[in-house]
Structure formats: structure tokens, C-alpha cells
């Protein structure tokens, strides 16, 4: 995940340790938990216990993007014999048997380019973007009001993340772009229908086009001009990832619960993952039970001065190791 090093107090690539914290880009999400996973696997290998199965460590690329790594992992058949997966993500030590779903969408608005000094010679696609953003805000409010807060996953969200004009290439102050785009990151809870959301997004695209054309028509009438008002608003779904749910009675959940209780001597904390993970595809494509647990505060990923607590990392490595041992003792 990119970031501006000039905003950091600690070198984002320095791995500085200060007062029990490791600082650096990816320390929290999720290089720290990757290290904990590798340490756990190394410890199990050194101990050479008798296990009813094998342990496979997955270090898969593009988790922050379209998750091409896990998709290729599945496509090549590497997941065919996997019966359970611990997802090593920063969840502050919470046991997470559920994950939010995710829809990544793109609105592409097509107008006509013109000089900024002669806007009537073109059709500015940027005018449609506020209507799309307002519509997303309304969809989020409606979902929150009608569905409420999920006990493990919290609230659904419809978040505009990228606004760009032109859609490709460098922008110029005195140029009306021919195309503009809006990228949206939608996070869902089990009570929502992804198909219903996508249909609502298409309705929003149609409505934004109609309202923008109507507004331009009113402006042209006021100014006494005529121009081609052929505006397009196209919806593209970049990815569609379902919510996941592993039952509490699943052997994998029981194993992680047992290991956490033993090592912390406390009641485990349960919650849900607010984002999608590689586990989403393992669950959706292969039906593999998944549980997410890891060191690191949830609010820290992608932030300036990203950090992870070293003591929590050590505890996490122990939880990974004991969970795997317990699970492979249960598996027949």
C-alpha cells in the first residue's frame, strides 16, 4: 500500500523498534503476522509432532488488490486438499469466524472534451459525479436504517474512494475532460443482497445521467444555446466478494478458541473482519472453513507510522502454532 514517506516520523522501510513497537509500512498489515506464521511453522517443524495432516503456509500476492494470488493458488489446485485456513490479518487478537463482503465498482462518465474557457463547446462529465456520491450516501443511510448494526461485523458502508478526471492520463486545469470516473468500495453484511446492491447501483447510474442531462438542458435554455447532450454513465463491477461465515462449532474455530484461552487465560474476544481477505476466495470457491486472527490494531493499517506490538506478535505466533496442532489432532 503506497504512502508518502515525508509524512512519517519513522522510516517506513526501516523496521525501527521503539518502546515495544515495530514501525514500518506493512508492519501491522500484515508482514508482522506473516513473520508470526513462519515462526509458528518453524517451531512445529522443530518439534516434529505426529500430525494427522500437513501444514501449508500461503504467502500470496495482490491481497490488497484484486487478490490474484489466491485465485491463482486455487486455479492451480493447491487448495484442493485444504480443509481449514487460519487467515493471518491484524484483528487485535480477536477470533473472527465471519467477514464482510465487498463490492468494488466503477462509474465511468462520458462527456465531450473542450477548452476550459469554452465549456459550452463540450459536455463536462464531472457534473455527474456529485449526484453519484450523494446517491451512495443515501444508499448507505438506507442500509444502516433498515438493517441495523451486525453484532460481529458492524455497519455496512458505501465509500467513494477515487474521483478522477480525466479517467486516464494527466489532468489539466484549463481542459474539460471527456471522461471522469468514480471508484467505490462497498462493504456488506450478511443481510444484504449483492445482486440487489448492483441493481441499485445501475439505477443510480441511470438517475445521475438523467438528472445531469436535465440540469444541462436547463442551463442551455437559460443561455439560449443548443448542444449535443449525449452523456453516458456506465457502471462496472470490478470485483464481487461475498460475506463469509464459519460456524462456531467448526473444528477450526474450536481449535483457535482453545489455543487462545490456554495462552491468554482469558475469555476470547469474537468479532468479524471489516474487510475481505484471501480467505474470502478459499471459502467462496472451495468451501474451506476460515478463521481470521492476528496481531495489530484494526485502525492502524494503511496509516502513517504504521506499527505493531511485538509482545502481541509473539503471542500470535504461539496461537498460530497451538491452533494448528489442536486442529490437526482433531482432523481424522
mmCIF file of C-alpha atoms in Angstrom:
data_model
loop_
_atom_site.group_PDB
_atom_site.id
_atom_site.type_symbol
_atom_site.label_atom_id
_atom_site.label_comp_id
_atom_site.label_asym_id
_atom_site.label_seq_id
_atom_site.Cartn_x
_atom_site.Cartn_y
_atom_site.Cartn_z
ATOM 1 C CA UNK A 1 0.000 0.000 0.000
ATOM 2 C CA UNK A 2 1.564 3.328 -1.028
ATOM 3 C CA UNK A 3 2.164 6.272 1.254
ATOM 4 C CA UNK A 4 4.166 9.495 1.442
ATOM 5 C CA UNK A 5 7.403 8.850 3.408
ATOM 6 C CA UNK A 6 7.677 12.577 4.140
ATOM 7 C CA UNK A 7 4.645 12.325 6.443
ATOM 8 C CA UNK A 8 6.254 9.614 8.578
ATOM 9 C CA UNK A 9 8.147 10.213 11.825
ATOM 10 C CA UNK A 10 9.669 6.733 11.497
ATOM 11 C CA UNK A 11 11.311 5.404 8.333
ATOM 12 C CA UNK A 12 8.522 3.398 6.613
ATOM 13 C CA UNK A 13 11.128 0.895 5.397
ATOM 14 C CA UNK A 14 13.440 0.992 8.406
ATOM 15 C CA UNK A 15 11.822 -1.503 10.764
ATOM 16 C CA UNK A 16 12.501 0.748 13.748
ATOM 17 C CA UNK A 17 11.722 -0.710 17.185
ATOM 18 C CA UNK A 18 10.707 1.769 19.869
ATOM 19 C CA UNK A 19 9.020 1.097 23.223
ATOM 20 C CA UNK A 20 7.880 -2.376 22.244
ATOM 21 C CA UNK A 21 6.518 -1.374 18.850
ATOM 22 C CA UNK A 22 7.821 -2.228 15.393
ATOM 23 C CA UNK A 23 7.276 0.626 12.914
ATOM 24 C CA UNK A 24 7.150 0.341 9.136
ATOM 25 C CA UNK A 25 4.910 0.071 6.109
ATOM 26 C CA UNK A 26 3.173 -3.281 6.358
ATOM 27 C CA UNK A 27 4.360 -3.968 9.916
ATOM 28 C CA UNK A 28 0.739 -4.231 11.028
ATOM 29 C CA UNK A 29 -0.900 -5.289 7.756
ATOM 30 C CA UNK A 30 0.426 -7.822 7.539
ATOM 31 C CA UNK A 31 4.160 -8.525 7.447
ATOM 32 C CA UNK A 32 4.191 -8.890 11.225
ATOM 33 C CA UNK A 33 1.590 -11.646 11.138
ATOM 34 C CA UNK A 34 3.388 -13.257 8.205
ATOM 35 C CA UNK A 35 6.503 -13.447 10.386
ATOM 36 C CA UNK A 36 4.407 -14.899 13.222
ATOM 37 C CA UNK A 37 3.056 -17.551 10.846
ATOM 38 C CA UNK A 38 6.556 -18.516 9.677
ATOM 39 C CA UNK A 39 7.860 -18.680 13.249
ATOM 40 C CA UNK A 40 4.917 -20.897 14.230
ATOM 41 C CA UNK A 41 5.567 -23.245 11.326
ATOM 42 C CA UNK A 42 9.292 -23.392 12.102
ATOM 43 C CA UNK A 43 8.564 -24.219 15.749
ATOM 44 C CA UNK A 44 6.209 -27.034 14.763
ATOM 45 C CA UNK A 45 8.775 -28.429 12.334
ATOM 46 C CA UNK A 46 11.484 -28.413 15.018
ATOM 47 C CA UNK A 47 9.182 -30.192 17.472
ATOM 48 C CA UNK A 48 8.327 -32.850 14.849
ATOM 49 C CA UNK A 49 4.951 -33.834 16.355
ATOM 50 C CA UNK A 50 2.827 -36.621 14.891
ATOM 51 C CA UNK A 51 0.090 -34.847 12.944
ATOM 52 C CA UNK A 52 -2.981 -36.072 11.078
ATOM 53 C CA UNK A 53 -2.264 -33.822 8.152
ATOM 54 C CA UNK A 54 0.081 -31.231 6.710
ATOM 55 C CA UNK A 55 0.553 -27.518 7.345
ATOM 56 C CA UNK A 56 0.786 -25.266 4.302
ATOM 57 C CA UNK A 57 1.898 -21.642 4.593
ATOM 58 C CA UNK A 58 0.433 -19.362 1.954
ATOM 59 C CA UNK A 59 2.292 -16.147 1.083
ATOM 60 C CA UNK A 60 0.085 -14.898 -1.723
ATOM 61 C CA UNK A 61 0.480 -11.736 -3.780
ATOM 62 C CA UNK A 62 -2.034 -8.960 -4.530
ATOM 63 C CA UNK A 63 -4.097 -9.335 -1.351
ATOM 64 C CA UNK A 64 -4.518 -5.550 -1.276
ATOM 65 C CA UNK A 65 -5.686 -5.514 -4.890
ATOM 66 C CA UNK A 66 -7.871 -7.974 -6.778
ATOM 67 C CA UNK A 67 -6.407 -10.957 -4.863
ATOM 68 C CA UNK A 68 -4.956 -12.528 -7.985
ATOM 69 C CA UNK A 69 -2.538 -14.599 -5.893
ATOM 70 C CA UNK A 70 -5.142 -16.643 -4.041
ATOM 71 C CA UNK A 71 -7.194 -17.038 -7.207
ATOM 72 C CA UNK A 72 -4.163 -18.494 -8.985
ATOM 73 C CA UNK A 73 -3.458 -20.675 -5.933
ATOM 74 C CA UNK A 74 -6.953 -22.129 -6.236
ATOM 75 C CA UNK A 75 -6.821 -22.416 -10.025
ATOM 76 C CA UNK A 76 -3.610 -24.473 -9.859
ATOM 77 C CA UNK A 77 -5.247 -26.950 -7.483
ATOM 78 C CA UNK A 78 -3.170 -26.098 -4.410
ATOM 79 C CA UNK A 79 -6.310 -25.624 -2.298
ATOM 80 C CA UNK A 80 -7.922 -28.921 -3.273
ATOM 81 C CA UNK A 81 -6.791 -30.764 -0.139
ATOM 82 C CA UNK A 82 -7.031 -27.835 2.271
ATOM 83 C CA UNK A 83 -9.630 -28.480 4.993
ATOM 84 C CA UNK A 84 -9.214 -25.290 7.023
ATOM 85 C CA UNK A 85 -7.355 -21.978 6.857
ATOM 86 C CA UNK A 86 -6.188 -19.531 9.513
ATOM 87 C CA UNK A 87 -6.052 -16.087 7.915
ATOM 88 C CA UNK A 88 -3.196 -14.037 9.379
ATOM 89 C CA UNK A 89 -4.540 -10.485 9.455
ATOM 90 C CA UNK A 90 -4.430 -7.687 12.082
ATOM 91 C CA UNK A 91 -7.539 -8.190 14.203
ATOM 92 C CA UNK A 92 -6.115 -7.176 17.599
ATOM 93 C CA UNK A 93 -6.225 -10.794 18.733
ATOM 94 C CA UNK A 94 -9.959 -11.193 18.100
ATOM 95 C CA UNK A 95 -11.199 -14.514 16.731
ATOM 96 C CA UNK A 96 -13.118 -13.710 13.560
ATOM 97 C CA UNK A 97 -15.263 -16.508 12.078
ATOM 98 C CA UNK A 98 -17.094 -14.063 9.771
ATOM 99 C CA UNK A 99 -16.030 -11.471 7.201
ATOM 100 C CA UNK A 100 -17.773 -8.635 5.449
ATOM 101 C CA UNK A 101 -18.483 -8.936 1.767
ATOM 102 C CA UNK A 102 -17.045 -6.460 -0.723
ATOM 103 C CA UNK A 103 -18.166 -4.948 -4.000
ATOM 104 C CA UNK A 104 -15.669 -2.793 -5.914
ATOM 105 C CA UNK A 105 -17.438 -0.696 -8.524
ATOM 106 C CA UNK A 106 -16.541 1.930 -11.113
ATOM 107 C CA UNK A 107 -18.761 4.625 -12.553
ATOM 108 C CA UNK A 108 -17.427 5.924 -15.876
ATOM 109 C CA UNK A 109 -18.996 9.161 -17.115
ATOM 110 C CA UNK A 110 -18.510 10.007 -20.800
ATOM 111 C CA UNK A 111 -18.993 13.576 -21.970
ATOM 112 C CA UNK A 112 -17.115 15.714 -24.526
ATOM 113 C CA UNK A 113 -13.780 17.421 -24.166
ATOM 114 C CA UNK A 114 -13.448 21.174 -24.558
ATOM 115 C CA UNK A 115 -11.275 24.108 -23.569
ATOM 116 C CA UNK A 116 -11.921 25.294 -20.027
ATOM 117 C CA UNK A 117 -12.598 28.788 -21.380
ATOM 118 C CA UNK A 118 -15.312 27.442 -23.689
ATOM 119 C CA UNK A 119 -17.224 24.864 -21.623
ATOM 120 C CA UNK A 120 -20.316 25.107 -23.827
ATOM 121 C CA UNK A 121 -18.318 23.572 -26.668
ATOM 122 C CA UNK A 122 -18.159 20.315 -24.706
ATOM 123 C CA UNK A 123 -20.085 18.414 -22.064
ATOM 124 C CA UNK A 124 -18.405 18.201 -18.680
ATOM 125 C CA UNK A 125 -18.659 14.663 -17.233
ATOM 126 C CA UNK A 126 -17.605 15.889 -13.783
ATOM 127 C CA UNK A 127 -21.106 17.316 -13.247
ATOM 128 C CA UNK A 128 -22.497 13.799 -12.783
ATOM 129 C CA UNK A 129 -20.068 12.813 -10.029
ATOM 130 C CA UNK A 130 -21.689 14.736 -7.122
ATOM 131 C CA UNK A 131 -25.022 13.094 -7.948
ATOM 132 C CA UNK A 132 -23.394 9.681 -7.815
ATOM 133 C CA UNK A 133 -21.692 10.457 -4.498
ATOM 134 C CA UNK A 134 -24.930 11.785 -3.000
ATOM 135 C CA UNK A 135 -26.701 8.626 -4.163
ATOM 136 C CA UNK A 136 -24.112 6.413 -2.488
ATOM 137 C CA UNK A 137 -24.535 8.368 0.734
ATOM 138 C CA UNK A 138 -28.290 7.780 0.542
ATOM 139 C CA UNK A 139 -27.770 4.048 -0.083
ATOM 140 C CA UNK A 140 -25.549 3.803 2.991
ATOM 141 C CA UNK A 141 -28.084 5.627 5.145
ATOM 142 C CA UNK A 142 -30.913 3.405 3.900
ATOM 143 C CA UNK A 143 -28.920 0.226 4.561
ATOM 144 C CA UNK A 144 -27.961 1.337 8.063
ATOM 145 C CA UNK A 145 -31.520 2.378 8.868
ATOM 146 C CA UNK A 146 -33.221 -0.746 7.555
ATOM 147 C CA UNK A 147 -30.668 -3.419 8.515
ATOM 148 C CA UNK A 148 -29.047 -2.027 11.632
ATOM 149 C CA UNK A 149 -25.657 -2.994 13.004
ATOM 150 C CA UNK A 150 -24.476 -6.580 12.631
ATOM 151 C CA UNK A 151 -23.356 -7.906 16.053
ATOM 152 C CA UNK A 152 -19.974 -9.088 14.738
ATOM 153 C CA UNK A 153 -19.398 -7.077 11.567
ATOM 154 C CA UNK A 154 -20.808 -3.663 12.403
ATOM 155 C CA UNK A 155 -22.299 -1.329 9.792
ATOM 156 C CA UNK A 156 -22.438 -1.713 6.008
ATOM 157 C CA UNK A 157 -20.673 1.023 4.052
ATOM 158 C CA UNK A 158 -20.714 2.607 0.576
ATOM 159 C CA UNK A 159 -17.468 4.575 0.292
ATOM 160 C CA UNK A 160 -16.337 6.663 -2.710
ATOM 161 C CA UNK A 161 -12.543 6.337 -2.718
ATOM 162 C CA UNK A 162 -11.271 7.709 -6.048
ATOM 163 C CA UNK A 163 -12.563 10.643 -8.105
ATOM 164 C CA UNK A 164 -10.652 11.241 -11.309
ATOM 165 C CA UNK A 165 -10.945 13.426 -14.407
ATOM 166 C CA UNK A 166 -9.755 12.605 -16.937
ATOM 167 C CA UNK A 167 -10.324 8.936 -16.259
ATOM 168 C CA UNK A 168 -6.893 8.216 -17.746
ATOM 169 C CA UNK A 169 -3.852 10.394 -18.232
ATOM 170 C CA UNK A 170 -2.766 13.670 -16.603
ATOM 171 C CA UNK A 171 -5.291 16.340 -15.672
ATOM 172 C CA UNK A 172 -5.009 19.927 -16.902
ATOM 173 C CA UNK A 173 -6.629 22.916 -15.258
ATOM 174 C CA UNK A 174 -7.911 24.532 -18.444
ATOM 175 C CA UNK A 175 -9.261 21.366 -20.078
ATOM 176 C CA UNK A 176 -12.730 19.858 -19.666
ATOM 177 C CA UNK A 177 -12.082 16.122 -19.700
ATOM 178 C CA UNK A 178 -14.058 13.839 -21.969
ATOM 179 C CA UNK A 179 -14.318 11.172 -19.275
ATOM 180 C CA UNK A 180 -14.473 11.091 -15.490
ATOM 181 C CA UNK A 181 -14.625 8.162 -13.124
ATOM 182 C CA UNK A 182 -15.657 7.383 -9.582
ATOM 183 C CA UNK A 183 -14.406 4.271 -7.792
ATOM 184 C CA UNK A 184 -16.451 2.872 -4.925
ATOM 185 C CA UNK A 185 -15.567 0.451 -2.125
ATOM 186 C CA UNK A 186 -18.730 -1.181 -0.741
ATOM 187 C CA UNK A 187 -18.610 -3.407 2.355
ATOM 188 C CA UNK A 188 -21.599 -5.586 3.112
ATOM 189 C CA UNK A 189 -23.108 -7.610 5.940
ATOM 190 C CA UNK A 190 -24.958 -10.947 5.531
ATOM 191 C CA UNK A 191 -28.417 -9.343 5.495
ATOM 192 C CA UNK A 192 -27.634 -7.584 2.197
ATOM 193 C CA UNK A 193 -28.083 -8.969 -1.314
ATOM 194 C CA UNK A 194 -25.116 -8.258 -3.580
ATOM 195 C CA UNK A 195 -27.300 -8.632 -6.656
ATOM 196 C CA UNK A 196 -29.754 -6.144 -5.188
ATOM 197 C CA UNK A 197 -26.939 -3.678 -4.483
ATOM 198 C CA UNK A 198 -25.590 -3.962 -8.020
ATOM 199 C CA UNK A 199 -29.068 -3.356 -9.420
ATOM 200 C CA UNK A 200 -29.380 -0.276 -7.183
ATOM 201 C CA UNK A 201 -26.011 0.985 -8.427
ATOM 202 C CA UNK A 202 -27.239 0.659 -12.014
ATOM 203 C CA UNK A 203 -30.388 2.589 -11.111
ATOM 204 C CA UNK A 204 -28.181 5.266 -9.543
ATOM 205 C CA UNK A 205 -26.100 5.498 -12.730
ATOM 206 C CA UNK A 206 -29.243 5.931 -14.845
ATOM 207 C CA UNK A 207 -30.684 8.507 -12.458
ATOM 208 C CA UNK A 208 -27.445 10.502 -12.308
ATOM 209 C CA UNK A 209 -27.308 10.631 -16.102
ATOM 210 C CA UNK A 210 -30.911 11.802 -16.389
ATOM 211 C CA UNK A 211 -30.527 14.463 -13.692
ATOM 212 C CA UNK A 212 -27.278 15.762 -15.178
ATOM 213 C CA UNK A 213 -28.714 15.957 -18.695
ATOM 214 C CA UNK A 214 -31.799 17.714 -17.305
ATOM 215 C CA UNK A 215 -29.600 20.240 -15.493
ATOM 216 C CA UNK A 216 -27.555 20.901 -18.623
ATOM 217 C CA UNK A 217 -30.769 21.321 -20.599
ATOM 218 C CA UNK A 218 -31.947 23.961 -18.132
ATOM 219 C CA UNK A 219 -28.635 25.795 -18.372
ATOM 220 C CA UNK A 220 -28.659 25.735 -22.171
ATOM 221 C CA UNK A 221 -32.232 27.036 -22.226
ATOM 222 C CA UNK A 222 -31.257 29.887 -19.918
ATOM 223 C CA UNK A 223 -28.255 30.788 -22.073
ATOM 224 C CA UNK A 224 -30.117 30.337 -25.351
ATOM 225 C CA UNK A 225 -27.711 27.733 -26.744
ATOM 226 C CA UNK A 226 -28.113 24.290 -28.225
ATOM 227 C CA UNK A 227 -25.608 21.459 -27.984
ATOM 228 C CA UNK A 228 -25.486 17.690 -28.035
ATOM 229 C CA UNK A 229 -26.376 16.451 -24.538
ATOM 230 C CA UNK A 230 -25.329 12.846 -25.138
ATOM 231 C CA UNK A 231 -23.946 11.935 -21.729
ATOM 232 C CA UNK A 232 -23.225 8.355 -20.670
ATOM 233 C CA UNK A 233 -22.864 6.955 -17.155
ATOM 234 C CA UNK A 234 -21.658 3.351 -17.202
ATOM 235 C CA UNK A 235 -21.377 1.025 -14.215
ATOM 236 C CA UNK A 236 -18.642 -1.584 -13.995
ATOM 237 C CA UNK A 237 -18.296 -4.151 -11.201
ATOM 238 C CA UNK A 238 -14.576 -4.716 -10.655
ATOM 239 C CA UNK A 239 -14.972 -7.432 -8.040
ATOM 240 C CA UNK A 240 -17.767 -9.074 -6.074
ATOM 241 C CA UNK A 241 -16.781 -10.916 -2.898
ATOM 242 C CA UNK A 242 -19.403 -12.476 -0.624
ATOM 243 C CA UNK A 243 -19.635 -12.351 3.143
ATOM 244 C CA UNK A 244 -18.118 -15.443 4.734
ATOM 245 C CA UNK A 245 -19.249 -17.412 7.775
ATOM 246 C CA UNK A 246 -17.620 -20.340 9.548
ATOM 247 C CA UNK A 247 -19.870 -21.942 12.216
ATOM 248 C CA UNK A 248 -18.759 -21.619 15.824
ATOM 249 C CA UNK A 249 -18.839 -25.404 16.211
ATOM 250 C CA UNK A 250 -16.399 -25.953 13.315
ATOM 251 C CA UNK A 251 -13.211 -27.764 14.441
ATOM 252 C CA UNK A 252 -11.071 -24.867 13.200
ATOM 253 C CA UNK A 253 -12.933 -22.316 15.319
ATOM 254 C CA UNK A 254 -12.786 -24.636 18.325
ATOM 255 C CA UNK A 255 -9.040 -25.094 17.868
ATOM 256 C CA UNK A 256 -8.296 -21.368 17.703
ATOM 257 C CA UNK A 257 -10.597 -20.774 20.670
ATOM 258 C CA UNK A 258 -8.803 -23.446 22.728
ATOM 259 C CA UNK A 259 -5.339 -22.103 21.881
ATOM 260 C CA UNK A 260 -6.331 -18.530 22.686
ATOM 261 C CA UNK A 261 -7.874 -19.497 26.035
ATOM 262 C CA UNK A 262 -4.833 -21.554 27.002
ATOM 263 C CA UNK A 263 -2.290 -18.863 26.154
ATOM 264 C CA UNK A 264 -4.138 -15.794 27.432
ATOM 265 C CA UNK A 265 -6.018 -17.369 30.340
ATOM 266 C CA UNK A 266 -8.899 -15.130 29.309
ATOM 267 C CA UNK A 267 -12.221 -15.425 27.512
ATOM 268 C CA UNK A 268 -11.513 -14.996 23.777
ATOM 269 C CA UNK A 269 -12.907 -11.924 22.066
ATOM 270 C CA UNK A 270 -15.027 -12.645 18.991
ATOM 271 C CA UNK A 271 -15.804 -10.250 16.160
ATOM 272 C CA UNK A 272 -15.815 -10.079 12.365
ATOM 273 C CA UNK A 273 -13.346 -8.906 9.742
ATOM 274 C CA UNK A 274 -14.395 -5.496 8.364
ATOM 275 C CA UNK A 275 -12.646 -6.160 5.051
ATOM 276 C CA UNK A 276 -12.243 -9.054 2.649
ATOM 277 C CA UNK A 277 -9.168 -11.304 2.770
ATOM 278 C CA UNK A 278 -7.614 -14.093 0.727
ATOM 279 C CA UNK A 279 -9.813 -16.350 2.819
ATOM 280 C CA UNK A 280 -12.860 -14.978 1.025
ATOM 281 C CA UNK A 281 -11.920 -16.910 -2.113
ATOM 282 C CA UNK A 282 -10.971 -20.063 -0.201
ATOM 283 C CA UNK A 283 -14.403 -20.028 1.440
ATOM 284 C CA UNK A 284 -16.424 -18.964 -1.612
ATOM 285 C CA UNK A 285 -14.682 -21.079 -4.264
ATOM 286 C CA UNK A 286 -13.724 -24.200 -2.317
ATOM 287 C CA UNK A 287 -15.955 -24.179 0.775
ATOM 288 C CA UNK A 288 -12.926 -24.122 3.077
ATOM 289 C CA UNK A 289 -13.660 -23.057 6.682
ATOM 290 C CA UNK A 290 -11.667 -19.936 7.564
ATOM 291 C CA UNK A 291 -10.882 -18.112 10.801
ATOM 292 C CA UNK A 292 -9.060 -14.794 10.881
ATOM 293 C CA UNK A 293 -6.862 -13.810 13.818
ATOM 294 C CA UNK A 294 -3.705 -11.761 14.164
ATOM 295 C CA UNK A 295 -1.739 -9.101 15.988
ATOM 296 C CA UNK A 296 -2.212 -5.398 15.386
ATOM 297 C CA UNK A 297 -4.894 -2.787 15.950
ATOM 298 C CA UNK A 298 -7.504 -2.689 13.188
ATOM 299 C CA UNK A 299 -7.359 1.081 12.716
ATOM 300 C CA UNK A 300 -3.604 1.148 12.016
ATOM 301 C CA UNK A 301 -3.335 -0.455 8.515
ATOM 302 C CA UNK A 302 -2.567 1.965 5.666
ATOM 303 C CA UNK A 303 -1.872 4.774 8.163
ATOM 304 C CA UNK A 304 1.185 6.975 8.608
ATOM 305 C CA UNK A 305 3.636 5.497 11.160
ATOM 306 C CA UNK A 306 2.084 2.038 10.911
ATOM 307 C CA UNK A 307 3.112 -0.158 13.838
ATOM 308 C CA UNK A 308 2.549 -3.483 15.564
ATOM 309 C CA UNK A 309 3.096 -4.518 19.177
ATOM 310 C CA UNK A 310 5.944 -7.027 19.481
ATOM 311 C CA UNK A 311 4.536 -8.789 22.543
ATOM 312 C CA UNK A 312 1.254 -9.309 20.714
ATOM 313 C CA UNK A 313 3.153 -10.682 17.716
ATOM 314 C CA UNK A 314 4.892 -13.249 19.908
ATOM 315 C CA UNK A 315 1.566 -14.272 21.435
ATOM 316 C CA UNK A 316 0.080 -14.543 17.951
ATOM 317 C CA UNK A 317 2.861 -16.882 16.799
ATOM 318 C CA UNK A 318 2.080 -19.143 19.764
ATOM 319 C CA UNK A 319 -1.656 -19.040 18.982
ATOM 320 C CA UNK A 320 -0.986 -19.998 15.361
ATOM 321 C CA UNK A 321 1.202 -22.932 16.402
ATOM 322 C CA UNK A 322 -1.134 -24.299 19.076
ATOM 323 C CA UNK A 323 -4.206 -23.802 16.877
ATOM 324 C CA UNK A 324 -2.619 -25.809 14.069
ATOM 325 C CA UNK A 325 -1.564 -28.576 16.459
ATOM 326 C CA UNK A 326 -5.032 -28.756 18.003
ATOM 327 C CA UNK A 327 -6.752 -28.773 14.619
ATOM 328 C CA UNK A 328 -4.543 -31.494 13.171
ATOM 329 C CA UNK A 329 -5.159 -33.574 16.282
ATOM 330 C CA UNK A 330 -8.942 -33.316 15.692
ATOM 331 C CA UNK A 331 -8.812 -33.903 11.954
ATOM 332 C CA UNK A 332 -9.190 -37.562 11.035
#
